[in-house]
PDB file of C-alpha atoms in Angstrom:
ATOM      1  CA  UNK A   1       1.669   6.893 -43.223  1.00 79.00           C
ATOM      2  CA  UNK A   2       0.225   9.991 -42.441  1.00 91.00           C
ATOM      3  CA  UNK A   3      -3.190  10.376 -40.420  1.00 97.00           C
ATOM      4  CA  UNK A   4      -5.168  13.164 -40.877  1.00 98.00           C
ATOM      5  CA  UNK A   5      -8.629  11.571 -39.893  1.00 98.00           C
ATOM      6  CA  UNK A   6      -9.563   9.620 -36.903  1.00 98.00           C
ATOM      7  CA  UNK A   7     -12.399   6.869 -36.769  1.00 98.00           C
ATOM      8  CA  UNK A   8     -13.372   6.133 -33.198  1.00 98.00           C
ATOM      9  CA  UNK A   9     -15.989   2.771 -32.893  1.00 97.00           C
ATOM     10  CA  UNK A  10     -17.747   2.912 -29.557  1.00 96.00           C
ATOM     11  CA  UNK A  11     -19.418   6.177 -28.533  1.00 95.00           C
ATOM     12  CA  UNK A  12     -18.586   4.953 -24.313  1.00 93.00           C
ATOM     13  CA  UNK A  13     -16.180   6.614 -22.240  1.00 94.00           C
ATOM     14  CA  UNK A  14     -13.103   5.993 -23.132  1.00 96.00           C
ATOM     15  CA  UNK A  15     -14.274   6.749 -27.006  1.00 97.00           C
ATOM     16  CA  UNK A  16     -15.332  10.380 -25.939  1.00 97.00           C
ATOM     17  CA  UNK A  17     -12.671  10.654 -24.044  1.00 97.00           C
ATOM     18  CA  UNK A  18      -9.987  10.217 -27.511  1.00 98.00           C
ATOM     19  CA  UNK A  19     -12.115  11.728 -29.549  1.00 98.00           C
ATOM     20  CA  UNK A  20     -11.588  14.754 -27.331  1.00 98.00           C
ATOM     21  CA  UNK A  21      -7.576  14.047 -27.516  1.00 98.00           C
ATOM     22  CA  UNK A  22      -7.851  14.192 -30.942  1.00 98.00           C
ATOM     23  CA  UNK A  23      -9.809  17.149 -31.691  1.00 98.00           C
ATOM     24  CA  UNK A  24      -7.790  18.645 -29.398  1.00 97.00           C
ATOM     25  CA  UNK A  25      -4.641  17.487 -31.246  1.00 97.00           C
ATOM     26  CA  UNK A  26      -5.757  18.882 -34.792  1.00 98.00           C
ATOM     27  CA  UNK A  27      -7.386  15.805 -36.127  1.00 98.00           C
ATOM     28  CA  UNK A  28     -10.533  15.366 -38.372  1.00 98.00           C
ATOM     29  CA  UNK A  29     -12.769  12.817 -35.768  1.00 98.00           C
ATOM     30  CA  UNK A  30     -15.777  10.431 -37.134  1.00 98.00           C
ATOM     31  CA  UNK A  31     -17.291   8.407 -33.661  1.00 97.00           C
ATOM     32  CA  UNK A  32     -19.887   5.466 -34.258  1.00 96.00           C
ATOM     33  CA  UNK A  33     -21.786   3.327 -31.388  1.00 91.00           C
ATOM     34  CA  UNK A  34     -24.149   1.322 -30.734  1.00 86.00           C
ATOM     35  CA  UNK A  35     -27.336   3.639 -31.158  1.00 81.00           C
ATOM     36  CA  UNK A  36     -28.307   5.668 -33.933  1.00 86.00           C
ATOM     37  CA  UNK A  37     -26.517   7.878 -35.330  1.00 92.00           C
ATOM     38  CA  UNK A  38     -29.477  10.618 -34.239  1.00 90.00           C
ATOM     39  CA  UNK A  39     -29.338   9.729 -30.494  1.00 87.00           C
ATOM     40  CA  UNK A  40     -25.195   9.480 -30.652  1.00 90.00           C
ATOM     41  CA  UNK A  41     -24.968  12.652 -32.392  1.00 93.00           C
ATOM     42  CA  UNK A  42     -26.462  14.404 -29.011  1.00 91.00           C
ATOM     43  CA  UNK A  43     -23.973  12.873 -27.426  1.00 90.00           C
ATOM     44  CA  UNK A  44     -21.286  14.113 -29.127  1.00 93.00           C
ATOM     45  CA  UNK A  45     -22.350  17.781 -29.812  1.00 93.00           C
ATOM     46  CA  UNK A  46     -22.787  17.818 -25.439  1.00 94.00           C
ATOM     47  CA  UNK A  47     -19.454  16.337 -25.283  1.00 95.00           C
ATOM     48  CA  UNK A  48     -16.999  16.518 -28.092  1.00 96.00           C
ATOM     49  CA  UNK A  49     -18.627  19.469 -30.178  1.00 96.00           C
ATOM     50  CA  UNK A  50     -16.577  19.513 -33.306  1.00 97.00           C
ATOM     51  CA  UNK A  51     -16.666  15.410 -34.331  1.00 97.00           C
ATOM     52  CA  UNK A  52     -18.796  13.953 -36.533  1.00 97.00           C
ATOM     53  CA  UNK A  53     -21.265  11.118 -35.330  1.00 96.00           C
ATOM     54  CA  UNK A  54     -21.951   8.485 -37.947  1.00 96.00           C
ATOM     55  CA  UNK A  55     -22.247   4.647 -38.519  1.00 96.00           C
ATOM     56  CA  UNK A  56     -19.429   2.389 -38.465  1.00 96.00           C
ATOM     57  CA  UNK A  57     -19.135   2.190 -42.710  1.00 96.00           C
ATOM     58  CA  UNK A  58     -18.902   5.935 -42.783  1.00 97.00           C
ATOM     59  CA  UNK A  59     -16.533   6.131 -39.955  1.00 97.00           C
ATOM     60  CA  UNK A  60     -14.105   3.585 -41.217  1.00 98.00           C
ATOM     61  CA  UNK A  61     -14.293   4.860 -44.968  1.00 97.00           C
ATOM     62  CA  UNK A  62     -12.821   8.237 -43.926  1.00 97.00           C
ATOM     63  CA  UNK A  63     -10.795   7.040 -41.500  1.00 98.00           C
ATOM     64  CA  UNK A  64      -6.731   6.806 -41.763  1.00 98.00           C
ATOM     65  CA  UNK A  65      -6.687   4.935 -38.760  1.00 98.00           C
ATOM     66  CA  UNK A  66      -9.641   2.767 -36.327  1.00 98.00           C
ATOM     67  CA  UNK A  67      -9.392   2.964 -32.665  1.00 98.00           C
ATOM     68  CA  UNK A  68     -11.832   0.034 -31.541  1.00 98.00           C
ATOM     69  CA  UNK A  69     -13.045   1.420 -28.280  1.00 97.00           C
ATOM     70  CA  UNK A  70     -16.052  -0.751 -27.939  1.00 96.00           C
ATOM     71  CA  UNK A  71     -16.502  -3.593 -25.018  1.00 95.00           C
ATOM     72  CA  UNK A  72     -14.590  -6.858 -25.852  1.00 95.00           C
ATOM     73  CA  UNK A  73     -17.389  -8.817 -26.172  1.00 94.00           C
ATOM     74  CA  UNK A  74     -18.645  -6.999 -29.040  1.00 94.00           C
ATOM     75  CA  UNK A  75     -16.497  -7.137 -31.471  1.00 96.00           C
ATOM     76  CA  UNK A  76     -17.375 -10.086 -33.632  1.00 95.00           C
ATOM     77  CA  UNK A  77     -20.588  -7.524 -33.745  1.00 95.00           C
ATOM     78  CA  UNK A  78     -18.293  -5.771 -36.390  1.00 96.00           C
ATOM     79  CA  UNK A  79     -17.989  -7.467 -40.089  1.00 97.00           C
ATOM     80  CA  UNK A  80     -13.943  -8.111 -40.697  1.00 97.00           C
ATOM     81  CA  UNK A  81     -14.039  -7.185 -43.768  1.00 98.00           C
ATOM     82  CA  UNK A  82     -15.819  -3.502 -43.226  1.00 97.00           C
ATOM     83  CA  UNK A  83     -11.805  -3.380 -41.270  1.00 98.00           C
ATOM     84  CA  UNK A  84     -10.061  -4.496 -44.479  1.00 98.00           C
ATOM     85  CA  UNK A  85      -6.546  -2.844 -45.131  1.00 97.00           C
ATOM     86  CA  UNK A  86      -7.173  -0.406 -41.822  1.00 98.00           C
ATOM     87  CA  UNK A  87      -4.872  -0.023 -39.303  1.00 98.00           C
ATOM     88  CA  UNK A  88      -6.839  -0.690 -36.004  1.00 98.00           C
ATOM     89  CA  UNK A  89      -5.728   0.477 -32.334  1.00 98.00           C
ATOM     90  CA  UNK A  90      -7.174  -2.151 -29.714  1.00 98.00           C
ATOM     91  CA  UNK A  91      -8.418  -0.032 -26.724  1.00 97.00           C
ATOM     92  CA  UNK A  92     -10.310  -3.101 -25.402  1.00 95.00           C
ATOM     93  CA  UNK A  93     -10.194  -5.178 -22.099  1.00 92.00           C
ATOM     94  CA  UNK A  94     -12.034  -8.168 -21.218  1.00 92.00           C
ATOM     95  CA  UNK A  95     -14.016  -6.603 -17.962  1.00 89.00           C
ATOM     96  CA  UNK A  96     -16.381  -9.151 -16.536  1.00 88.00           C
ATOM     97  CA  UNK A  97     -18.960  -6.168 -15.325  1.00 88.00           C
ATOM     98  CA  UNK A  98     -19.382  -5.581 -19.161  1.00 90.00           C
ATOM     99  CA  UNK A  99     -18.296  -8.588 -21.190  1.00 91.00           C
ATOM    100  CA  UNK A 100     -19.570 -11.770 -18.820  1.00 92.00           C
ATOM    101  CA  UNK A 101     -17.820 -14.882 -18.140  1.00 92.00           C
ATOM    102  CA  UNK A 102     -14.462 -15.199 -19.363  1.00 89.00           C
ATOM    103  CA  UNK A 103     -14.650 -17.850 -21.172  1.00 90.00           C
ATOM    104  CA  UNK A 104     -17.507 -17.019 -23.442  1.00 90.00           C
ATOM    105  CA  UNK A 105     -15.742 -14.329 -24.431  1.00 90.00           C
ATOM    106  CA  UNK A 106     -12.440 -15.340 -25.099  1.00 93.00           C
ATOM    107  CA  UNK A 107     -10.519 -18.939 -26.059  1.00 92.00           C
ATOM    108  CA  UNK A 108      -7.869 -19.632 -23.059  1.00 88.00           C
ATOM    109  CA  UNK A 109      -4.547 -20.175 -25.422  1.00 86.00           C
ATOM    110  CA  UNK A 110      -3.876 -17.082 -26.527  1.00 89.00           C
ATOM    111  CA  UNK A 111      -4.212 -12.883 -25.522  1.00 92.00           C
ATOM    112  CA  UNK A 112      -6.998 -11.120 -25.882  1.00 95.00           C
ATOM    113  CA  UNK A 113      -5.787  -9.023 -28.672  1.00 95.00           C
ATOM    114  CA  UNK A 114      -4.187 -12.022 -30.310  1.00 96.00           C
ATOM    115  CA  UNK A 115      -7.851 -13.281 -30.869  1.00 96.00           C
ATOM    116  CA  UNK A 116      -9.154  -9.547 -31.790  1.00 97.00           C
ATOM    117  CA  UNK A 117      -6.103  -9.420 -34.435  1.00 98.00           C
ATOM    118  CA  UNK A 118      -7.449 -13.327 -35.264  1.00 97.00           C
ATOM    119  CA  UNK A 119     -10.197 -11.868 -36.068  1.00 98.00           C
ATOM    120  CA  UNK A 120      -9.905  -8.712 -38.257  1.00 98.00           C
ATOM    121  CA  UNK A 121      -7.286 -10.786 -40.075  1.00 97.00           C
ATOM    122  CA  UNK A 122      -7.403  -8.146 -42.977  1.00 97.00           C
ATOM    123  CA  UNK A 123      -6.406  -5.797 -40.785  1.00 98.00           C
ATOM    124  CA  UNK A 124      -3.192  -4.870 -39.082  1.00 98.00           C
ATOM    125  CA  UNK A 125      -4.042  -4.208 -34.627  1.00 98.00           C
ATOM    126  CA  UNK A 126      -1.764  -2.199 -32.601  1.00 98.00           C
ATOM    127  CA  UNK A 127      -2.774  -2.521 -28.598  1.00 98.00           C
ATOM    128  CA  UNK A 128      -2.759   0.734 -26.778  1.00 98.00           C
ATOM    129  CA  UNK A 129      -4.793   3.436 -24.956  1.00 97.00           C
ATOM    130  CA  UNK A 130      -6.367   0.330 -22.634  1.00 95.00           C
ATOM    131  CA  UNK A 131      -4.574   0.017 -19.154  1.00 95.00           C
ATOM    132  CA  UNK A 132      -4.464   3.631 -18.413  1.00 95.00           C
ATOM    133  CA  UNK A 133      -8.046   5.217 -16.980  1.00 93.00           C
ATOM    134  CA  UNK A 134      -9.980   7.660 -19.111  1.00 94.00           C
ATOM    135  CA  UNK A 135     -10.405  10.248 -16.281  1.00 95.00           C
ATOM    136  CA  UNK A 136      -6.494   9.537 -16.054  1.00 96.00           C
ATOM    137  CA  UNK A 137      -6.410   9.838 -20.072  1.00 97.00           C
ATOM    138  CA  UNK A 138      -8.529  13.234 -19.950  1.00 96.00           C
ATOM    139  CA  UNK A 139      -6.819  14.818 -17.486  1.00 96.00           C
ATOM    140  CA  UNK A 140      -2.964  14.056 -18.107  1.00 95.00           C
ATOM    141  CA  UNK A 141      -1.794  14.874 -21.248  1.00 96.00           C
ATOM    142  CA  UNK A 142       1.244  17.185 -21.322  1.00 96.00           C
ATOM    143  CA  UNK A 143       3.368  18.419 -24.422  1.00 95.00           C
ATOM    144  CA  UNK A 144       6.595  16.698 -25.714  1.00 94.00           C
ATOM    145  CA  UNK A 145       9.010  16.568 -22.717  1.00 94.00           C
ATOM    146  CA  UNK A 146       6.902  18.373 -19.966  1.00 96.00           C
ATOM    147  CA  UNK A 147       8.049  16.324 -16.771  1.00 95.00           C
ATOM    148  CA  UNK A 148       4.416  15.764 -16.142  1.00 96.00           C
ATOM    149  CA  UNK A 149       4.006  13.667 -19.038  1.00 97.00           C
ATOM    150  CA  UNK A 150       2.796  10.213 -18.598  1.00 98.00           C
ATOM    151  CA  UNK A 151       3.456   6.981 -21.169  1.00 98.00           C
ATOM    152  CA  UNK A 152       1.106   4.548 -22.679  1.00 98.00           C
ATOM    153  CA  UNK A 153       2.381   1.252 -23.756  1.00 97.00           C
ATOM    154  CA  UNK A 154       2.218   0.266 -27.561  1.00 98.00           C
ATOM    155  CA  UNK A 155       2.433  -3.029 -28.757  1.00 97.00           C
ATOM    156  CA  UNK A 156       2.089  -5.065 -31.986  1.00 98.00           C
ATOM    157  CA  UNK A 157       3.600  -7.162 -34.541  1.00 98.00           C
ATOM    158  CA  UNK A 158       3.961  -4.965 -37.688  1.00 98.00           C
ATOM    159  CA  UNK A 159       6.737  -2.690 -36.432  1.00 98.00           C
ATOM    160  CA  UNK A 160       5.920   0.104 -39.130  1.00 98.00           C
ATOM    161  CA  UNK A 161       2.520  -0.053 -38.025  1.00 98.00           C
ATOM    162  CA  UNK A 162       3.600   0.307 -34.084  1.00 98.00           C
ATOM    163  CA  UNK A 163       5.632   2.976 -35.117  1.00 98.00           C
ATOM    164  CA  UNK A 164       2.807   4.916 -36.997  1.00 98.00           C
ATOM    165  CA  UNK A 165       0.821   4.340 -33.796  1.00 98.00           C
ATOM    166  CA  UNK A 166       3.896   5.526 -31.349  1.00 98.00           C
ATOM    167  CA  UNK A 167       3.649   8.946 -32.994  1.00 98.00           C
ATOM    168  CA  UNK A 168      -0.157   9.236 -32.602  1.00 98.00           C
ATOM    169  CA  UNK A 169       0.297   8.399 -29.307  1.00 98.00           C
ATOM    170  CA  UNK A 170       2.970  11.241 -28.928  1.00 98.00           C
ATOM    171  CA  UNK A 171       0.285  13.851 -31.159  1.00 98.00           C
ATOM    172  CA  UNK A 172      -2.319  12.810 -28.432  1.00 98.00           C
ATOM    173  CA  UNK A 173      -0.052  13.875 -25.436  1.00 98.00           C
ATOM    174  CA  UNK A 174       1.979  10.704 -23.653  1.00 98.00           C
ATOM    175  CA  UNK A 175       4.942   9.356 -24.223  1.00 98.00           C
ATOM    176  CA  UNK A 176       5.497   5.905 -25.513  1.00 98.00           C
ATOM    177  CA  UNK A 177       7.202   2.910 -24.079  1.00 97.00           C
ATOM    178  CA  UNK A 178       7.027   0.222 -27.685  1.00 97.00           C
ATOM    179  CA  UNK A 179       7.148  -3.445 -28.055  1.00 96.00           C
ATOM    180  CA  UNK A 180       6.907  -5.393 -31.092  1.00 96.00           C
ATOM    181  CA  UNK A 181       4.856  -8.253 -30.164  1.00 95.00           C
ATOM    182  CA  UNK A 182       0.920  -8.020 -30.340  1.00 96.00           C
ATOM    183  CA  UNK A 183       0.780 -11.110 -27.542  1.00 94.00           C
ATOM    184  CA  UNK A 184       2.364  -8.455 -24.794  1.00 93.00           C
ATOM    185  CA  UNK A 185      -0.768  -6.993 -24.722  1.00 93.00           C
ATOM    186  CA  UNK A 186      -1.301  -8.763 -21.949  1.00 91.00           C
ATOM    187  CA  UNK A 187       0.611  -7.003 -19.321  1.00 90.00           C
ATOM    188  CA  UNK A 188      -1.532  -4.102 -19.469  1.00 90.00           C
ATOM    189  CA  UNK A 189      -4.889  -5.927 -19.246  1.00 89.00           C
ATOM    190  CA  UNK A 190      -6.858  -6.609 -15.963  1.00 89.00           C
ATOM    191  CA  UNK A 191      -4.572  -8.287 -13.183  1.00 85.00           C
ATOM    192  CA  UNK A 192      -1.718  -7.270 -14.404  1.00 87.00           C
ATOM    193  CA  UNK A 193       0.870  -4.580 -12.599  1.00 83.00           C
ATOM    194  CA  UNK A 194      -0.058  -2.182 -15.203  1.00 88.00           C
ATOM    195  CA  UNK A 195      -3.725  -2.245 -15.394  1.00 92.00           C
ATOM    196  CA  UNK A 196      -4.877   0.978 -14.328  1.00 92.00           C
ATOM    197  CA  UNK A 197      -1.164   2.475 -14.097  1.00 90.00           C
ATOM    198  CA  UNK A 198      -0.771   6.384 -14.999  1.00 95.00           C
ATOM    199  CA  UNK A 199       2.969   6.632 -14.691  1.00 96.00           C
ATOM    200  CA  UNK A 200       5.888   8.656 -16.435  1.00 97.00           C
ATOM    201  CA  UNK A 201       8.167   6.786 -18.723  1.00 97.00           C
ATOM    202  CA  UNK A 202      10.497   5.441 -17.162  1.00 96.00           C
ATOM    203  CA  UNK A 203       8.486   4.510 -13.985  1.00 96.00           C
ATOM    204  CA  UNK A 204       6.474   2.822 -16.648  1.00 95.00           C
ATOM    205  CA  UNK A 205       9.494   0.925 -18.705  1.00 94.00           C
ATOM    206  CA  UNK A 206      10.914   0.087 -14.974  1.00 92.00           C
ATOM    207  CA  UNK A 207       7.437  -2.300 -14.409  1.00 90.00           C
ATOM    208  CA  UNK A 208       7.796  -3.775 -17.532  1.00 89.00           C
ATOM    209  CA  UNK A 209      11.314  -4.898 -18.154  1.00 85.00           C
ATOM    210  CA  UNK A 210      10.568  -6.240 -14.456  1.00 81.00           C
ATOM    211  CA  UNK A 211       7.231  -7.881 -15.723  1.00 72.00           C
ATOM    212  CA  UNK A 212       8.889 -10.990 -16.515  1.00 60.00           C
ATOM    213  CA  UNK A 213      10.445 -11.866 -13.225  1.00 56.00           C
ATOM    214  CA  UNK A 214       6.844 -11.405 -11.272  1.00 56.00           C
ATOM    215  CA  UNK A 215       5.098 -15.051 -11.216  1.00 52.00           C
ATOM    216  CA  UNK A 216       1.915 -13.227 -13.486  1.00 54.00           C
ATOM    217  CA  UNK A 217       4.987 -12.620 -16.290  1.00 55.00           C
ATOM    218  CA  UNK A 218       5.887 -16.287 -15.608  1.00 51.00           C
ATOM    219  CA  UNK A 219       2.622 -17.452 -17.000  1.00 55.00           C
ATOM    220  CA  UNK A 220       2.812 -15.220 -20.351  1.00 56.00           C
ATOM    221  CA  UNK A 221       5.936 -16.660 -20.945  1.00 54.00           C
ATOM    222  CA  UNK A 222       4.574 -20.000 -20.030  1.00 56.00           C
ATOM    223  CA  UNK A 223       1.596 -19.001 -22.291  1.00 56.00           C
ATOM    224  CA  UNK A 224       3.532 -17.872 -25.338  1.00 54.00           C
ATOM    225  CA  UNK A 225       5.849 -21.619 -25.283  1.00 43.00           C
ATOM    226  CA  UNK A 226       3.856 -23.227 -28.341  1.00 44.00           C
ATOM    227  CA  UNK A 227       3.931 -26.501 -28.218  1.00 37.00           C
ATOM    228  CA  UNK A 228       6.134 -28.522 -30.758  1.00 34.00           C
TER     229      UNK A 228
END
């Protein structure tokens, strides 16, 4: 798959903020939020001069690939099918300053971007870009083996789709440590050792092939036993 043309829902920080990267990477950017499409496009001429502000069916019809950079609370605002046949990155988190109680928000059995992925069930969701800081995703991109370069994690259960992602990632400046298991997605959210981590490869790998020994990797595993 080849992707030419970004579509970035949720005009917030951390969708400026990639919508920069990829501008700055060469690709063609579309960014839809909440507001009109007059009062966004302000926005994004101040900010990110050079993308195009629109509403979500515009962004996602000339899109080659969604990032959903939106609060996790809001996004059973978006219709599943307006997602069909895309490839979606996950940027969320559940943060209870933005999204409320917990459980309102999400069901307690299963990850965060297990229930997102539920949900867009025509669609195929990578997680990535979430448990790194935007200032942190502004300000440290680095070229192909530069020592400074830092690594996102990628995760999902459509390995040709993880692997379309993993290069994006690499286009947009970090390296990439992969998965293949959309439920992992937990160890970068909120209370986890890598929520908020900005960290070089293998610093990054190191955490996570340690995850499961730490007693917050002993309840994903404990999560992920389905029972018979």
């Amino acid at each position: 798959m080849t992707i030419k043309r970004v579509g970035i829902i949720g005009a917030g920080k951390v969708g400026i903020v990639l919508a920069g990267l990829a501008l700055n990477a060469g690709y063609e950017v579309r960014i839809s939020g909440s507001g009109s499409v007059e009062k966004i496009g302000l926005t994004i001429k101040t900010l990110v001069p050079g993308a195009i502000a629109s509403e979500n069916k515009d962004v996602v019809a000339n899109s080659d690939i969604i990032i959903l950079a939106i609060p996790l609370s809001r996004y059973k605002n978006i219709d599943p099918v307006l997602l069909k046949n895309k490839l979606v990155i996950d940027a969320t988190n559940y943060w209870w300053e933005t999204d409320g109680i917990r459980e309102e928000v999400l069901a307690p059995d299963s990850t965060s971007s297990e229930q997102v992925q539920a949900y867009f069930k025509f669609s195929t969701i990578v997680k990535t870009f979430n448990h790194m800081g935007y200032h942190n995703l502004q300000e440290e991109t680095h070229p192909k083996n530069d020592p400074r370069r830092k690594a996102l994690f990628v995760t999902g259960d459509n390995q040709e789709a993880v692997t379309t992602v993993a290069e994006f990632v690499d286009t947009m400046g970090f390296d990439q440590v992969i998965h293949h298991d959309l439920a992992d997605g937990i160890m970068t959210e909120p209370g986890s050792p890598l929520f908020g981590a900005s960290l070089n490869y293998e610093d990054l790998k190191q955490i996570i092939d340690h995850f499961d020994q730490t007693e917050f990797g002993k309840k994903v595993a404990a999560s992920k036993i389905k029972p018979a």
